Short mmCIF file of C-alpha atoms in Angstrom, two decimals:
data_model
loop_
_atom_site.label_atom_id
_atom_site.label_comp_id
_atom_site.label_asym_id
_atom_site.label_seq_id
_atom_site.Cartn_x
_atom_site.Cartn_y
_atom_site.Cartn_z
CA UNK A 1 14.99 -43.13 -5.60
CA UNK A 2 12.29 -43.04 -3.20
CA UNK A 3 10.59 -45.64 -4.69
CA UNK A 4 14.10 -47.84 -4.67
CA UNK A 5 14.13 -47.40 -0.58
CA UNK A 6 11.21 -48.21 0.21
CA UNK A 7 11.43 -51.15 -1.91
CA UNK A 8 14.62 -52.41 0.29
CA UNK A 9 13.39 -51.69 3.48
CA UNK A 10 10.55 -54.16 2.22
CA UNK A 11 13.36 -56.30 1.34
CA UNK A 12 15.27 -56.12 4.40
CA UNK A 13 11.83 -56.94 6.47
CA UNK A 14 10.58 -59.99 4.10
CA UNK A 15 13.99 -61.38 3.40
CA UNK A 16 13.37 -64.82 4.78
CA UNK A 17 9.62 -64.87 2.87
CA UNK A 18 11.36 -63.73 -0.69
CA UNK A 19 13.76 -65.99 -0.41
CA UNK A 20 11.45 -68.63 -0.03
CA UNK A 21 9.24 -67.11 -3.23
CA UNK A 22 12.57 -67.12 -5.32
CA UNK A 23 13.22 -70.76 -4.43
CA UNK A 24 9.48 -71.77 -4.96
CA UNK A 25 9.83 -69.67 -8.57
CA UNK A 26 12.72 -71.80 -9.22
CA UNK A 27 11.49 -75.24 -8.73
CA UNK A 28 8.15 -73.69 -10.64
CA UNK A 29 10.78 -73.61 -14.19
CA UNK A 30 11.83 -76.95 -13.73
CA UNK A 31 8.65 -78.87 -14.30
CA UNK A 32 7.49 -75.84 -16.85
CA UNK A 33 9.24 -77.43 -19.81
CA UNK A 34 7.29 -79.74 -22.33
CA UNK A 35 3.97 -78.07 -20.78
CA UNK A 36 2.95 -76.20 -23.16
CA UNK A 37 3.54 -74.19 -26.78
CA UNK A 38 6.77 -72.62 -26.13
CA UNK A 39 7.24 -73.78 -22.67
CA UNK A 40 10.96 -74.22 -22.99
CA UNK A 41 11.04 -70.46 -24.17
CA UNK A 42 9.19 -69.21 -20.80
CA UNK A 43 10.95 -71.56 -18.14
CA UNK A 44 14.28 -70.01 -19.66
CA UNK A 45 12.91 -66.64 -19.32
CA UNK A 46 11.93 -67.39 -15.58
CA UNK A 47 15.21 -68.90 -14.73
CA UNK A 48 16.61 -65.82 -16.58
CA UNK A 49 14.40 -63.06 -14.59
CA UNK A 50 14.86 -64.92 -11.19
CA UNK A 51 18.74 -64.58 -11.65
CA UNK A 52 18.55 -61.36 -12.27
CA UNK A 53 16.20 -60.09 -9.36
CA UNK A 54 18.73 -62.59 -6.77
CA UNK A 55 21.36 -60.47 -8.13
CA UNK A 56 20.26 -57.33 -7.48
CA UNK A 57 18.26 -58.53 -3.93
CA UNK A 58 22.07 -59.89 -2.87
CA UNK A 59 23.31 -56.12 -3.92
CA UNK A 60 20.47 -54.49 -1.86
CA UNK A 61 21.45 -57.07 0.91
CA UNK A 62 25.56 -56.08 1.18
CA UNK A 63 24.83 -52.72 1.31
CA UNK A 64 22.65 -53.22 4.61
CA UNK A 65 25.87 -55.22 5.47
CA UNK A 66 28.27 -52.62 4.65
CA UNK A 67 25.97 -49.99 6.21
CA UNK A 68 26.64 -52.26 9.38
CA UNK A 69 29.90 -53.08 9.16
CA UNK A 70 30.90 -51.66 12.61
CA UNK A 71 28.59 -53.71 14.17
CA UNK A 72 28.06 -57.01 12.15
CA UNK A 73 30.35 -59.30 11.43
CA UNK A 74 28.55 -61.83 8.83
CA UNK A 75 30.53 -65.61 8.06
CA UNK A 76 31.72 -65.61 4.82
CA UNK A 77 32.99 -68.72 2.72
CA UNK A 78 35.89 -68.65 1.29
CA UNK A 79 34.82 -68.06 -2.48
CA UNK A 80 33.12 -64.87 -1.02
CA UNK A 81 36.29 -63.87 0.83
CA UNK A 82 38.41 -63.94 -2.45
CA UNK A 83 35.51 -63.02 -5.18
CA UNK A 84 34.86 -59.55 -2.93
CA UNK A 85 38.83 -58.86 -2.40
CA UNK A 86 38.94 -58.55 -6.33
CA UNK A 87 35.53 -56.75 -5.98
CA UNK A 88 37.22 -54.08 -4.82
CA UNK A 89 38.90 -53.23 -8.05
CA UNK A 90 36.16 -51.27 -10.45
CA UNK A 91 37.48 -52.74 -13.32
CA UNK A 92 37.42 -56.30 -12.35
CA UNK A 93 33.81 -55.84 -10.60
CA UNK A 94 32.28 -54.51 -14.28
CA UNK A 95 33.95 -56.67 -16.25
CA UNK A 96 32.95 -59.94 -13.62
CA UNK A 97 29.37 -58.24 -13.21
CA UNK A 98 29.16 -58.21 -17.26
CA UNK A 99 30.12 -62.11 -17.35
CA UNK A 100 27.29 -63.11 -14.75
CA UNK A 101 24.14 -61.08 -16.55
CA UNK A 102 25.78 -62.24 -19.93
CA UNK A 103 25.93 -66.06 -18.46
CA UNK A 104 22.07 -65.37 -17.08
CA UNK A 105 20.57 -64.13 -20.29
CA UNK A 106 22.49 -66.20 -23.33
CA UNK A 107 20.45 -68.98 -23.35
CA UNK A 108 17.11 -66.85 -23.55
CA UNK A 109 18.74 -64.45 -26.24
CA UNK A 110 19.82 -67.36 -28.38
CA UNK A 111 16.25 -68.86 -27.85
CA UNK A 112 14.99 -65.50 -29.06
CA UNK A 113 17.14 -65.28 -31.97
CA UNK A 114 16.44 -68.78 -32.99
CA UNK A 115 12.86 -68.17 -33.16
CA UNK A 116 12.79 -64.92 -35.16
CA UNK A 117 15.58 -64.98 -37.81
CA UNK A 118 17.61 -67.30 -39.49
CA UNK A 119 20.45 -70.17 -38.50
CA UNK A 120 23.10 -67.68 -39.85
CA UNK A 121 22.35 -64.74 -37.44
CA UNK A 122 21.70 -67.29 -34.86
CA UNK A 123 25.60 -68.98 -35.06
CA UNK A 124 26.69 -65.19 -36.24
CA UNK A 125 25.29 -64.37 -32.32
CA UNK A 126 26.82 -66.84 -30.56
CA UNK A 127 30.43 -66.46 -31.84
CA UNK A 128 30.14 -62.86 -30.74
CA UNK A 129 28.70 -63.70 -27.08
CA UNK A 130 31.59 -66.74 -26.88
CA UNK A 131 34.00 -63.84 -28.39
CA UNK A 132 32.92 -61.41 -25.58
CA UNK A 133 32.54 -64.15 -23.25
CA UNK A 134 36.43 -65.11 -23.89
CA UNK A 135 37.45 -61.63 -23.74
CA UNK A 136 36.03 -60.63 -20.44
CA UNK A 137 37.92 -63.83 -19.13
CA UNK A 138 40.81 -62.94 -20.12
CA UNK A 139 40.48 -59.64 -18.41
CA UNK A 140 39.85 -60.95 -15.29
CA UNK A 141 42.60 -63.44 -15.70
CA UNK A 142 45.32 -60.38 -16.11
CA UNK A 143 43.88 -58.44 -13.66
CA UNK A 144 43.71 -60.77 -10.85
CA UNK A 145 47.39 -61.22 -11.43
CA UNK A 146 47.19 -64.74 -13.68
CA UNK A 147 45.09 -66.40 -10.97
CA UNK A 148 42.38 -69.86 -11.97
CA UNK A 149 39.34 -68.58 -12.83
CA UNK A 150 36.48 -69.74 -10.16
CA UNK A 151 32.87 -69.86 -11.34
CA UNK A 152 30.48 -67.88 -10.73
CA UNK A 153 32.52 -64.48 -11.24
CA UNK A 154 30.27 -63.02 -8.68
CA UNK A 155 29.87 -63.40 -4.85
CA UNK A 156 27.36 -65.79 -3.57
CA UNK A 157 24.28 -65.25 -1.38
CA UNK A 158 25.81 -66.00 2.16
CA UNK A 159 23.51 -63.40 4.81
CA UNK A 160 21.31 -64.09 6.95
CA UNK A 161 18.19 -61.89 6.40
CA UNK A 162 17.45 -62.04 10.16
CA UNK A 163 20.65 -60.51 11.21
CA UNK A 164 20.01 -57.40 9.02
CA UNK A 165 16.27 -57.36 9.82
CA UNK A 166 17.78 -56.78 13.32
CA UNK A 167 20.44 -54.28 12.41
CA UNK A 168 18.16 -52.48 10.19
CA UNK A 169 15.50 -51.66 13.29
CA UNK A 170 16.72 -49.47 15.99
CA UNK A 171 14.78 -50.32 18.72
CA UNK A 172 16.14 -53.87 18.40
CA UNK A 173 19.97 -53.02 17.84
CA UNK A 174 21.82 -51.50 20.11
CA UNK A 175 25.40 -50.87 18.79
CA UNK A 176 26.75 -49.79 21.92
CA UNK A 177 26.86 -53.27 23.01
CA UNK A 178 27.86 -54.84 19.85
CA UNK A 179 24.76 -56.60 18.23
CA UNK A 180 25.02 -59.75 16.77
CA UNK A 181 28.30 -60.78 15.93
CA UNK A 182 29.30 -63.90 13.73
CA UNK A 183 32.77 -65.40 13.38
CA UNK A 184 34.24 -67.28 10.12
CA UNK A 185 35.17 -70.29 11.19
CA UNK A 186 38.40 -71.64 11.84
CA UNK A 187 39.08 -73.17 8.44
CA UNK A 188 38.76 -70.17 6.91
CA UNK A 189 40.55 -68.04 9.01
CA UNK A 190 43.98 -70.25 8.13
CA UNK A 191 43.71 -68.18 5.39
CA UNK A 192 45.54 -64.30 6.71
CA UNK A 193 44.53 -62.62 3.17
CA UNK A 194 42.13 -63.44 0.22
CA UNK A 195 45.43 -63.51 -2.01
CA UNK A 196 46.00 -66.50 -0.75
CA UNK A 197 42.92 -68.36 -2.03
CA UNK A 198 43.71 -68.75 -5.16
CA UNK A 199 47.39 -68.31 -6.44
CA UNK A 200 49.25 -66.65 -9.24
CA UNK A 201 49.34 -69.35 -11.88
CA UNK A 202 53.06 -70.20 -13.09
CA UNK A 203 54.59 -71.75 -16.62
CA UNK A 204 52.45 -73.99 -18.04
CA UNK A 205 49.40 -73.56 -15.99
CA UNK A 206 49.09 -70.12 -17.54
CA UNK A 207 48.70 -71.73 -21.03
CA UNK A 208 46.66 -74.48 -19.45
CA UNK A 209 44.28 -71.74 -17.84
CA UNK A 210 44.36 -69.46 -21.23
CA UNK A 211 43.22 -72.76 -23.37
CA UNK A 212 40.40 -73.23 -21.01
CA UNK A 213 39.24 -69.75 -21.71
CA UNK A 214 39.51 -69.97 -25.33
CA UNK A 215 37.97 -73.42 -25.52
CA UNK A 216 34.65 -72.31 -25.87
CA UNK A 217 35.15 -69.74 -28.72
CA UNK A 218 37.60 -72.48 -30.63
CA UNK A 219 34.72 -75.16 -30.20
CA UNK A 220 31.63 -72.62 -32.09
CA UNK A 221 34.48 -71.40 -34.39
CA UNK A 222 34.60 -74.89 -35.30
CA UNK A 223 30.67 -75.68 -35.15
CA UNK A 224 30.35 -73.01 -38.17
CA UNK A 225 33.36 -73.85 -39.93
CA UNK A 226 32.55 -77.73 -39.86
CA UNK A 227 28.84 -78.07 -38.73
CA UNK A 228 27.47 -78.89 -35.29
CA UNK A 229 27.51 -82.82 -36.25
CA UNK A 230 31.13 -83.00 -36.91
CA UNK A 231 33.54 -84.98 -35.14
CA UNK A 232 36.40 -82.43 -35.62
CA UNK A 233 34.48 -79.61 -34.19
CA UNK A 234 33.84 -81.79 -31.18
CA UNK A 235 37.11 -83.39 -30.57
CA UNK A 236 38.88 -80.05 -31.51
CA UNK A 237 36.85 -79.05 -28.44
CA UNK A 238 37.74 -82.20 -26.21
CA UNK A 239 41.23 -81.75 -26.79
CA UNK A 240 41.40 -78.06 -25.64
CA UNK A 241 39.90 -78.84 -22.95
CA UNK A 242 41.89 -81.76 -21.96
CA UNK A 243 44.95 -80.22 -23.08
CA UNK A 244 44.07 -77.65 -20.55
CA UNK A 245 43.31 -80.17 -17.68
CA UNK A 246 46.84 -82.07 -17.98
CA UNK A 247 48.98 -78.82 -18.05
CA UNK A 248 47.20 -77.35 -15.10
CA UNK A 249 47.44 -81.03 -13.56
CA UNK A 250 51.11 -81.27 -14.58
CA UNK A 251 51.85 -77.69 -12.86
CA UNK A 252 49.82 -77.87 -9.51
CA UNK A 253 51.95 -81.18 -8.88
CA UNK A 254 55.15 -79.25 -9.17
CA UNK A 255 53.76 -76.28 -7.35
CA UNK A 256 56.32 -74.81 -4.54
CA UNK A 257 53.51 -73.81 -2.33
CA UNK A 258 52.43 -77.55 -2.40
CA UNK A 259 49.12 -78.72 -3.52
CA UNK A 260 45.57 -76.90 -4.93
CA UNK A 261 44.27 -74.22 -2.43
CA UNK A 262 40.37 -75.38 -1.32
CA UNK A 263 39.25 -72.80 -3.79
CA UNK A 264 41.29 -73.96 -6.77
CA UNK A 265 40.25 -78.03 -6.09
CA UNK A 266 36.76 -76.78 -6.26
CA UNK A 267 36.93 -75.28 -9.62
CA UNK A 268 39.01 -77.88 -11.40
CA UNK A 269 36.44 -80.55 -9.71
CA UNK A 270 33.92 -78.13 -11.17
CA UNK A 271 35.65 -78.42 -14.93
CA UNK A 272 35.71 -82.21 -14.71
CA UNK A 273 32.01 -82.19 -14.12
CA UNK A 274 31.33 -80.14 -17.06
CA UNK A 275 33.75 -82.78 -19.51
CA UNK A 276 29.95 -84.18 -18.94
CA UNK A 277 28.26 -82.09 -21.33
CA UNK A 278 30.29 -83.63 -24.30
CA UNK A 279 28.00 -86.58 -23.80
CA UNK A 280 25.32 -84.15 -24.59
CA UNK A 281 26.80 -82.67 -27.96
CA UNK A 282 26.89 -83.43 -31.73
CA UNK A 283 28.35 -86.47 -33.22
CA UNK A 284 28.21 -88.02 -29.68
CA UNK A 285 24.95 -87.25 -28.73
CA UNK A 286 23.64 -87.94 -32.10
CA UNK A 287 25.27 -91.49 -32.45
CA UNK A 288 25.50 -92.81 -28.72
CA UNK A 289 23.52 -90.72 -26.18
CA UNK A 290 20.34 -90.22 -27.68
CA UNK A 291 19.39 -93.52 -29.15
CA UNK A 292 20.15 -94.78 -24.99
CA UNK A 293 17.97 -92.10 -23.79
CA UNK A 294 15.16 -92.73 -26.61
CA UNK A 295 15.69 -96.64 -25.55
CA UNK A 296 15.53 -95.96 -21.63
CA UNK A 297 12.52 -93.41 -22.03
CA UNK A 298 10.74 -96.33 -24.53
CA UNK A 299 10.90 -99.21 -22.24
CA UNK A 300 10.14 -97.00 -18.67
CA UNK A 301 7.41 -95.00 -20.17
CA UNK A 302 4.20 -97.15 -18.81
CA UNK A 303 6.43 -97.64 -15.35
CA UNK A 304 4.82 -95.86 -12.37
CA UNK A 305 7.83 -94.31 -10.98
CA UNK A 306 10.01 -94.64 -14.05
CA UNK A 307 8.03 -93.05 -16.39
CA UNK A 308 8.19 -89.88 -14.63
CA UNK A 309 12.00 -89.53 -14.88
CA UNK A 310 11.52 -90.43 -18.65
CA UNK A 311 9.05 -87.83 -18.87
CA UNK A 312 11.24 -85.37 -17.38
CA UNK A 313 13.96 -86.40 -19.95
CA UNK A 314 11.50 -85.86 -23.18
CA UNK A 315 10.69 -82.86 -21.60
CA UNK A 316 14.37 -81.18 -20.93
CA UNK A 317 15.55 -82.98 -25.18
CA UNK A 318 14.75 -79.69 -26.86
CA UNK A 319 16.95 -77.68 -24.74
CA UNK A 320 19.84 -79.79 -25.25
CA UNK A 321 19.33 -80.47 -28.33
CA UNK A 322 18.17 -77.77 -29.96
CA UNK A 323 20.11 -74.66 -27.72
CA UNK A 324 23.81 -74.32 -27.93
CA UNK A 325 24.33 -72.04 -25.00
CA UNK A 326 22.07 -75.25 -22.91
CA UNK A 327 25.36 -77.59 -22.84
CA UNK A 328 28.16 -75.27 -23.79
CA UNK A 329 29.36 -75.23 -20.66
CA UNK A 330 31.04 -71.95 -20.91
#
């Protein structure tokens, strides 16, 4: 424990410089890949590691807040408004908390798998995670009262390090007077109770939000019973997910309240983007996308500036080729 304190004082005190490290760290794994043997393997490690330790330095972090509370008041965006409001409820927090370190490490377990046993206990793996993946939505989904799911399931990094490097030193803060105070800003303070971010789904936007859940369990489901290269298995997959995006579509239009709430735009903008990684999958990939990309990478590879983003490309292929958790989108 002692050990623990003194390493978050050293937090609290270099919090600008290890944020700076972690961000460094991260831009290190991106140009890892195609390096060396079993580069992809270690930049997914890194990337896996770094989440981890910004996890626990943003726990370390709010409880400096919350030690504070009387005498800080830190902006917070919206997402954070509504993500800690659910916080509050144990169950939700282990059950989101589970999601995130399960959504950090799959793609370095399956990587790990891959390499040490065979394709069966490899697919046999990631139905389970996609399984427990589905189930913990689900959760989530009942306990925050049928609400849209928003990605991540965990409260973002919004504190300034030197406001608690100030509250944290005594000779600096003087609470009598009220330290440093900050103030959400007027957008967000339309907004008289996190409830209110995101609303209770109704009718058909319940299925819609339930099929969106499932999706990614029905799509490996499929994979195994058809084969990763099958055009059932991937359209089975498109139409879930479409399916889902007209009926939630269909019932935010007829919504009483009106419109999507800010929060709830962002996430189905969010869902669209990922409709992006079907480019990247089986039969499509295999047929369309990747002779293009072989093509583009062919004729750019002796161009000065060109070359690099094709090298880049060649680089990042294994991953989504070869790593289902890469583009599952889930």
């Amino acid at each position: 424990m002692a050990t623990l304190a003194k390493y978050q004082k050293f937090l609290i005190k270099q919090a600008p410089r290890i944020e700076t490290v972690e961000s460094w760290l991260r831009q290190l794994s991106l140009v890892i890949p195609g390096r060396f043997e079993d580069s992809d393997f270690v930049s997914q490690i890194l990337v896996a590691v770094l989440n981890l330790i910004s996890l626990y330095h943003d726990s370390l972090l709010w409880k400096v807040v919350a030690r504070h509370a009387a005498v800080i008041t830190l902006p917070s965006s919206l997402f954070n408004r509504y993500t800690r409001h659910w916080y509050r409820e144990p169950k939700f927090k282990r059950i989101a908390l589970t999601l995130t370190l399960v959504s950090y490490c799959e793609v370095v377990a399956e990587m790990w798998i891959k390499k040490n046993y065979s394709e069966k206990t490899r697919w046999r793996f990631v139905v389970w995670l996609e399984a427990l993946k589905a189930l913990c939505r689900y959760q989530l989904f009942k306990i925050s009262g049928g609400r849209m799911l928003l990605h991540p399931s965990h409260p973002q990094r919004d504190i300034d390090p030197s406001t608690l490097e100030l509250a944290e030193d005594s000779s600096d803060f003087d609470p009598r007077t009220g330290g440093v105070h900050y103030h959400s800003n007027e957008a967000e303070q339309q907004w008289d109770h996190p409830d209110q971010l995101v609303l209770p789904l109704q009718g058909l936007a319940k299925f819609g939000e339930i099929a969106w859940i499932v999706r990614p369990l029905v799509y490996v489901l499929a994979v195994r019973r058809f084969g990763f290269q099958s055009w059932k298995a991937w359209t089975m997959s498109l139409a879930v997910d479409l399916t889902s995006r007209g009926l939630m579509r269909s019932a935010f239009a007829n919504r009483k309240e009106g419109s999507m709430t800010p929060l709830e735009a962002d996430e189905y903008g969010r869902r669209a983007y990922l409709l992006l990684y079907y480019l990247l999958r089986g039969p499509f990939y295999q047929h369309f996308t990747k002779p293009r990309i072989e093509a583009f990478c062919d004729a750019t590879e002796t161009r000065p500036v060109a070359s690099i983003i094709a090298g880049a490309i060649r680089d990042y292929q294994p991953l989504w080729e070869d790593v289902f958790f890469y583009t599952a989108g889930s």
